[in-house]
Amino acid sequence: MEKPPFSRFVISFSIVAVLTLASFASCIAAEFNRTKKKDLKLNGRFCFLPESDAFKLGVGGLVCLIMAQIIGNTTIYHSYWPKEHRKSCSVKTPLLSITLLISWASFGIAVVMMSGATSMSRRQEYGKGWVEGECYVVKDGIFVGAALLALINGGSTIGSAAIGRRTSHVKGPNQVHAQIG
């Protein structure tokens, strides 16, 4: 299997890096723009929270994170596993497996955190709230935690690609040599 051209590698993972940084920046901005307890309005037992800019920023961060994960893992898959070996699950490099596991674990946790916090940042009407008519406010640091997980995800995805690129071997055509002598 030949290594993919270096320019394609650089372009693909530059896109992953930019999307990861965009997701990080969106989450940090969402942290500063989320609704606060002082925005909560009570009317008897009913509550109201206005929509915050954190909703739009959270959706943007989530979209960037998902796109980075899809592009990065698709490129890794198609570049480093030859078609004839794609049915088997054996990976010859444990470090590659570990970085991919870190990538997927941080991705899953970040998506859950960002989705929940983004959903809570929507407008919550009197008596309708987020869950069972109650209003919920996003706690301090949730978007920051998701931003850090997005960075871990992007770094481990790019690290997986670098490990895979380093360990993939160039193989020449199969040759049979006759014994001389």
PDB file of C-alpha atoms in Angstrom:
ATOM      1  CA  MET A   1       0.000   0.000   0.000  1.00  0.00           C
ATOM      2  CA  GLU A   2       1.370   3.386  -0.911  1.00  0.00           C
ATOM      3  CA  LYS A   3       1.166   6.361   1.389  1.00  0.00           C
ATOM      4  CA  PRO A   4      -1.361   8.977   0.366  1.00  0.00           C
ATOM      5  CA  PRO A   5       0.143  12.088  -1.204  1.00  0.00           C
ATOM      6  CA  PHE A   6       1.507  14.418   1.446  1.00  0.00           C
ATOM      7  CA  SER A   7      -0.469  17.390   0.085  1.00  0.00           C
ATOM      8  CA  ARG A   8      -3.787  15.535   0.529  1.00  0.00           C
ATOM      9  CA  PHE A   9      -2.737  14.600   4.049  1.00  0.00           C
ATOM     10  CA  VAL A  10      -1.887  18.213   4.912  1.00  0.00           C
ATOM     11  CA  ILE A  11      -5.086  19.623   3.409  1.00  0.00           C
ATOM     12  CA  SER A  12      -7.358  17.071   5.118  1.00  0.00           C
ATOM     13  CA  PHE A  13      -5.864  17.540   8.529  1.00  0.00           C
ATOM     14  CA  SER A  14      -5.592  21.301   8.170  1.00  0.00           C
ATOM     15  CA  ILE A  15      -9.358  21.279   7.674  1.00  0.00           C
ATOM     16  CA  VAL A  16      -9.725  19.091  10.775  1.00  0.00           C
ATOM     17  CA  ALA A  17      -7.526  21.510  12.763  1.00  0.00           C
ATOM     18  CA  VAL A  18      -9.499  24.565  11.607  1.00  0.00           C
ATOM     19  CA  LEU A  19     -12.843  22.908  12.399  1.00  0.00           C
ATOM     20  CA  THR A  20     -11.555  21.833  15.819  1.00  0.00           C
ATOM     21  CA  LEU A  21     -10.414  25.376  16.606  1.00  0.00           C
ATOM     22  CA  ALA A  22     -13.756  26.750  15.390  1.00  0.00           C
ATOM     23  CA  SER A  23     -15.594  24.343  17.684  1.00  0.00           C
ATOM     24  CA  PHE A  24     -13.335  25.332  20.586  1.00  0.00           C
ATOM     25  CA  ALA A  25     -13.875  29.052  19.946  1.00  0.00           C
ATOM     26  CA  SER A  26     -17.649  28.603  19.628  1.00  0.00           C
ATOM     27  CA  CYS A  27     -17.817  26.763  22.948  1.00  0.00           C
ATOM     28  CA  ILE A  28     -15.733  29.405  24.731  1.00  0.00           C
ATOM     29  CA  ALA A  29     -17.934  32.166  23.285  1.00  0.00           C
ATOM     30  CA  ALA A  30     -21.058  30.204  24.293  1.00  0.00           C
ATOM     31  CA  GLU A  31     -19.767  30.036  27.879  1.00  0.00           C
ATOM     32  CA  PHE A  32     -19.647  33.826  28.042  1.00  0.00           C
ATOM     33  CA  ASN A  33     -23.051  34.258  26.352  1.00  0.00           C
ATOM     34  CA  ARG A  34     -25.084  31.605  28.172  1.00  0.00           C
ATOM     35  CA  THR A  35     -28.105  32.541  30.277  1.00  0.00           C
ATOM     36  CA  LYS A  36     -27.381  33.328  33.905  1.00  0.00           C
ATOM     37  CA  LYS A  37     -29.503  32.950  37.027  1.00  0.00           C
ATOM     38  CA  LYS A  38     -30.213  36.695  36.932  1.00  0.00           C
ATOM     39  CA  ASP A  39     -31.970  36.192  33.553  1.00  0.00           C
ATOM     40  CA  LEU A  40     -34.465  33.789  35.150  1.00  0.00           C
ATOM     41  CA  LYS A  41     -37.940  35.303  35.690  1.00  0.00           C
ATOM     42  CA  LEU A  42     -40.416  33.695  38.058  1.00  0.00           C
ATOM     43  CA  ASN A  43     -44.211  34.082  37.999  1.00  0.00           C
ATOM     44  CA  GLY A  44     -45.542  32.071  40.891  1.00  0.00           C
ATOM     45  CA  ARG A  45     -44.374  28.531  40.249  1.00  0.00           C
ATOM     46  CA  PHE A  46     -43.717  29.176  36.534  1.00  0.00           C
ATOM     47  CA  CYS A  47     -40.395  30.332  35.148  1.00  0.00           C
ATOM     48  CA  PHE A  48     -39.126  32.008  31.985  1.00  0.00           C
ATOM     49  CA  LEU A  49     -35.654  32.106  30.425  1.00  0.00           C
ATOM     50  CA  PRO A  50     -34.897  34.073  27.253  1.00  0.00           C
ATOM     51  CA  GLU A  51     -32.930  32.456  24.427  1.00  0.00           C
ATOM     52  CA  SER A  52     -29.254  33.277  24.584  1.00  0.00           C
ATOM     53  CA  ASP A  53     -26.593  33.549  21.897  1.00  0.00           C
ATOM     54  CA  ALA A  54     -25.112  30.403  23.431  1.00  0.00           C
ATOM     55  CA  PHE A  55     -27.724  28.409  21.519  1.00  0.00           C
ATOM     56  CA  LYS A  56     -26.419  29.513  18.096  1.00  0.00           C
ATOM     57  CA  LEU A  57     -22.800  29.258  19.191  1.00  0.00           C
ATOM     58  CA  GLY A  58     -23.377  25.784  20.633  1.00  0.00           C
ATOM     59  CA  VAL A  59     -25.005  24.564  17.422  1.00  0.00           C
ATOM     60  CA  GLY A  60     -22.090  25.978  15.417  1.00  0.00           C
ATOM     61  CA  GLY A  61     -19.553  24.323  17.709  1.00  0.00           C
ATOM     62  CA  LEU A  62     -21.397  21.018  17.518  1.00  0.00           C
ATOM     63  CA  VAL A  63     -21.537  21.099  13.717  1.00  0.00           C
ATOM     64  CA  CYS A  64     -17.816  21.914  13.473  1.00  0.00           C
ATOM     65  CA  LEU A  65     -16.925  19.107  15.882  1.00  0.00           C
ATOM     66  CA  ILE A  66     -18.985  16.528  14.006  1.00  0.00           C
ATOM     67  CA  MET A  67     -17.555  17.607  10.641  1.00  0.00           C
ATOM     68  CA  ALA A  68     -13.991  17.410  11.993  1.00  0.00           C
ATOM     69  CA  GLN A  69     -14.618  13.909  13.333  1.00  0.00           C
ATOM     70  CA  ILE A  70     -16.141  12.682  10.085  1.00  0.00           C
ATOM     71  CA  ILE A  71     -13.425  14.169   7.845  1.00  0.00           C
ATOM     72  CA  GLY A  72     -10.569  13.044  10.086  1.00  0.00           C
ATOM     73  CA  ASN A  73     -11.729   9.477  10.594  1.00  0.00           C
ATOM     74  CA  THR A  74     -12.754   9.008   6.972  1.00  0.00           C
ATOM     75  CA  THR A  75      -9.333  10.159   5.820  1.00  0.00           C
ATOM     76  CA  ILE A  76      -7.582   7.883   8.314  1.00  0.00           C
ATOM     77  CA  TYR A  77      -9.719   4.917   7.311  1.00  0.00           C
ATOM     78  CA  HIS A  78      -9.273   5.318   3.565  1.00  0.00           C
ATOM     79  CA  SER A  79      -5.600   6.212   3.744  1.00  0.00           C
ATOM     80  CA  TYR A  80      -4.201   3.633   6.106  1.00  0.00           C
ATOM     81  CA  TRP A  81      -6.249   0.466   5.753  1.00  0.00           C
ATOM     82  CA  PRO A  82      -5.946  -1.217   2.362  1.00  0.00           C
ATOM     83  CA  LYS A  83      -9.207  -2.419   0.820  1.00  0.00           C
ATOM     84  CA  GLU A  84      -8.255  -6.069   1.129  1.00  0.00           C
ATOM     85  CA  HIS A  85      -7.783  -5.761   4.919  1.00  0.00           C
ATOM     86  CA  ARG A  86     -10.848  -3.629   5.773  1.00  0.00           C
ATOM     87  CA  LYS A  87     -12.939  -6.640   6.833  1.00  0.00           C
ATOM     88  CA  SER A  88     -10.576  -7.568   9.651  1.00  0.00           C
ATOM     89  CA  CYS A  89     -10.342  -5.605  12.871  1.00  0.00           C
ATOM     90  CA  SER A  90      -6.682  -6.254  13.569  1.00  0.00           C
ATOM     91  CA  VAL A  91      -4.546  -3.183  14.025  1.00  0.00           C
ATOM     92  CA  LYS A  92      -0.817  -3.699  14.120  1.00  0.00           C
ATOM     93  CA  THR A  93      -0.125  -0.503  16.091  1.00  0.00           C
ATOM     94  CA  PRO A  94      -1.593  -0.347  19.617  1.00  0.00           C
ATOM     95  CA  LEU A  95      -0.743   3.350  19.864  1.00  0.00           C
ATOM     96  CA  LEU A  96      -2.966   4.026  16.851  1.00  0.00           C
ATOM     97  CA  SER A  97      -5.800   2.134  18.524  1.00  0.00           C
ATOM     98  CA  ILE A  98      -5.353   4.084  21.747  1.00  0.00           C
ATOM     99  CA  THR A  99      -5.379   7.477  20.024  1.00  0.00           C
ATOM    100  CA  LEU A 100      -8.477   6.520  18.032  1.00  0.00           C
ATOM    101  CA  LEU A 101     -10.170   5.386  21.252  1.00  0.00           C
ATOM    102  CA  ILE A 102      -9.318   8.698  22.927  1.00  0.00           C
ATOM    103  CA  SER A 103     -10.630  10.529  19.871  1.00  0.00           C
ATOM    104  CA  TRP A 104     -13.959   8.722  19.894  1.00  0.00           C
ATOM    105  CA  ALA A 105     -14.412   8.862  23.681  1.00  0.00           C
ATOM    106  CA  SER A 106     -13.729  12.609  23.841  1.00  0.00           C
ATOM    107  CA  PHE A 107     -15.999  13.112  20.830  1.00  0.00           C
ATOM    108  CA  GLY A 108     -18.894  11.265  22.465  1.00  0.00           C
ATOM    109  CA  ILE A 109     -18.620  13.074  25.784  1.00  0.00           C
ATOM    110  CA  ALA A 110     -18.198  16.474  24.076  1.00  0.00           C
ATOM    111  CA  VAL A 111     -21.276  15.905  21.905  1.00  0.00           C
ATOM    112  CA  VAL A 112     -23.397  14.988  24.925  1.00  0.00           C
ATOM    113  CA  MET A 113     -22.179  18.007  26.916  1.00  0.00           C
ATOM    114  CA  MET A 114     -22.584  20.442  24.013  1.00  0.00           C
ATOM    115  CA  SER A 115     -25.999  19.079  23.021  1.00  0.00           C
ATOM    116  CA  GLY A 116     -27.406  19.324  26.527  1.00  0.00           C
ATOM    117  CA  ALA A 117     -26.001  22.770  27.225  1.00  0.00           C
ATOM    118  CA  THR A 118     -27.085  24.054  23.810  1.00  0.00           C
ATOM    119  CA  SER A 119     -30.578  22.688  24.286  1.00  0.00           C
ATOM    120  CA  MET A 120     -30.852  24.417  27.667  1.00  0.00           C
ATOM    121  CA  SER A 121     -29.843  27.705  26.037  1.00  0.00           C
ATOM    122  CA  ARG A 122     -33.075  27.877  24.023  1.00  0.00           C
ATOM    123  CA  ARG A 123     -35.989  30.026  25.072  1.00  0.00           C
ATOM    124  CA  GLN A 124     -37.896  28.452  27.967  1.00  0.00           C
ATOM    125  CA  GLU A 125     -41.474  29.769  28.165  1.00  0.00           C
ATOM    126  CA  TYR A 126     -43.636  30.110  31.282  1.00  0.00           C
ATOM    127  CA  GLY A 127     -44.931  26.652  32.191  1.00  0.00           C
ATOM    128  CA  LYS A 128     -43.119  24.937  29.313  1.00  0.00           C
ATOM    129  CA  GLY A 129     -39.513  25.030  30.496  1.00  0.00           C
ATOM    130  CA  TRP A 130     -36.825  22.619  29.407  1.00  0.00           C
ATOM    131  CA  VAL A 131     -38.042  19.463  31.175  1.00  0.00           C
ATOM    132  CA  GLU A 132     -41.499  19.012  32.746  1.00  0.00           C
ATOM    133  CA  GLY A 133     -42.199  22.745  32.782  1.00  0.00           C
ATOM    134  CA  GLU A 134     -39.145  23.608  34.863  1.00  0.00           C
ATOM    135  CA  CYS A 135     -36.417  25.992  33.735  1.00  0.00           C
ATOM    136  CA  TYR A 136     -32.804  24.906  33.790  1.00  0.00           C
ATOM    137  CA  VAL A 137     -29.716  27.082  33.564  1.00  0.00           C
ATOM    138  CA  VAL A 138     -26.433  25.752  32.178  1.00  0.00           C
ATOM    139  CA  LYS A 139     -23.857  25.430  34.951  1.00  0.00           C
ATOM    140  CA  ASP A 140     -20.574  27.297  34.852  1.00  0.00           C
ATOM    141  CA  GLY A 141     -17.876  25.512  32.911  1.00  0.00           C
ATOM    142  CA  ILE A 142     -19.984  23.091  30.858  1.00  0.00           C
ATOM    143  CA  PHE A 143     -19.173  24.791  27.559  1.00  0.00           C
ATOM    144  CA  VAL A 144     -15.519  25.174  28.616  1.00  0.00           C
ATOM    145  CA  GLY A 145     -15.341  21.448  29.389  1.00  0.00           C
ATOM    146  CA  ALA A 146     -16.848  20.662  25.989  1.00  0.00           C
ATOM    147  CA  ALA A 147     -14.316  23.034  24.368  1.00  0.00           C
ATOM    148  CA  LEU A 148     -11.413  21.214  26.023  1.00  0.00           C
ATOM    149  CA  LEU A 149     -12.813  17.854  24.932  1.00  0.00           C
ATOM    150  CA  ALA A 150     -13.105  19.207  21.380  1.00  0.00           C
ATOM    151  CA  LEU A 151      -9.387  20.096  21.490  1.00  0.00           C
ATOM    152  CA  ILE A 152      -8.525  16.644  22.837  1.00  0.00           C
ATOM    153  CA  ASN A 153     -10.635  15.105  20.080  1.00  0.00           C
ATOM    154  CA  GLY A 154      -8.974  17.110  17.317  1.00  0.00           C
ATOM    155  CA  GLY A 155      -5.495  16.496  18.684  1.00  0.00           C
ATOM    156  CA  SER A 156      -6.008  12.763  19.007  1.00  0.00           C
ATOM    157  CA  THR A 157      -7.538  12.536  15.527  1.00  0.00           C
ATOM    158  CA  ILE A 158      -4.568  14.347  13.997  1.00  0.00           C
ATOM    159  CA  GLY A 159      -2.224  12.288  16.193  1.00  0.00           C
ATOM    160  CA  SER A 160      -3.841   9.091  14.917  1.00  0.00           C
ATOM    161  CA  ALA A 161      -3.239  10.238  11.369  1.00  0.00           C
ATOM    162  CA  ALA A 162       0.407  11.030  12.130  1.00  0.00           C
ATOM    163  CA  ILE A 163       0.907   7.627  13.774  1.00  0.00           C
ATOM    164  CA  GLY A 164      -0.800   5.875  10.873  1.00  0.00           C
ATOM    165  CA  ARG A 165       1.275   7.803   8.354  1.00  0.00           C
ATOM    166  CA  ARG A 166       4.493   6.947  10.175  1.00  0.00           C
ATOM    167  CA  THR A 167       3.694   3.241  10.475  1.00  0.00           C
ATOM    168  CA  SER A 168       2.247   2.612   7.013  1.00  0.00           C
ATOM    169  CA  HIS A 169       4.779   0.944   4.776  1.00  0.00           C
ATOM    170  CA  VAL A 170       5.320   1.329   1.067  1.00  0.00           C
ATOM    171  CA  LYS A 171       5.179  -2.069  -0.560  1.00  0.00           C
ATOM    172  CA  GLY A 172       6.533  -2.769  -3.985  1.00  0.00           C
ATOM    173  CA  PRO A 173       5.182  -5.314  -6.440  1.00  0.00           C
ATOM    174  CA  ASN A 174       5.503  -8.919  -5.367  1.00  0.00           C
ATOM    175  CA  GLN A 175       8.600 -10.458  -6.916  1.00  0.00           C
ATOM    176  CA  VAL A 176       9.710 -14.058  -6.996  1.00  0.00           C
ATOM    177  CA  HIS A 177      13.465 -14.638  -7.187  1.00  0.00           C
ATOM    178  CA  ALA A 178      14.874 -17.833  -8.591  1.00  0.00           C
ATOM    179  CA  GLN A 179      17.559 -19.576  -6.615  1.00  0.00           C
ATOM    180  CA  ILE A 180      20.947 -19.268  -8.278  1.00  0.00           C
ATOM    181  CA  GLY A 181      23.628 -21.792  -7.824  1.00  0.00           C
TER     182      GLY A 181
END
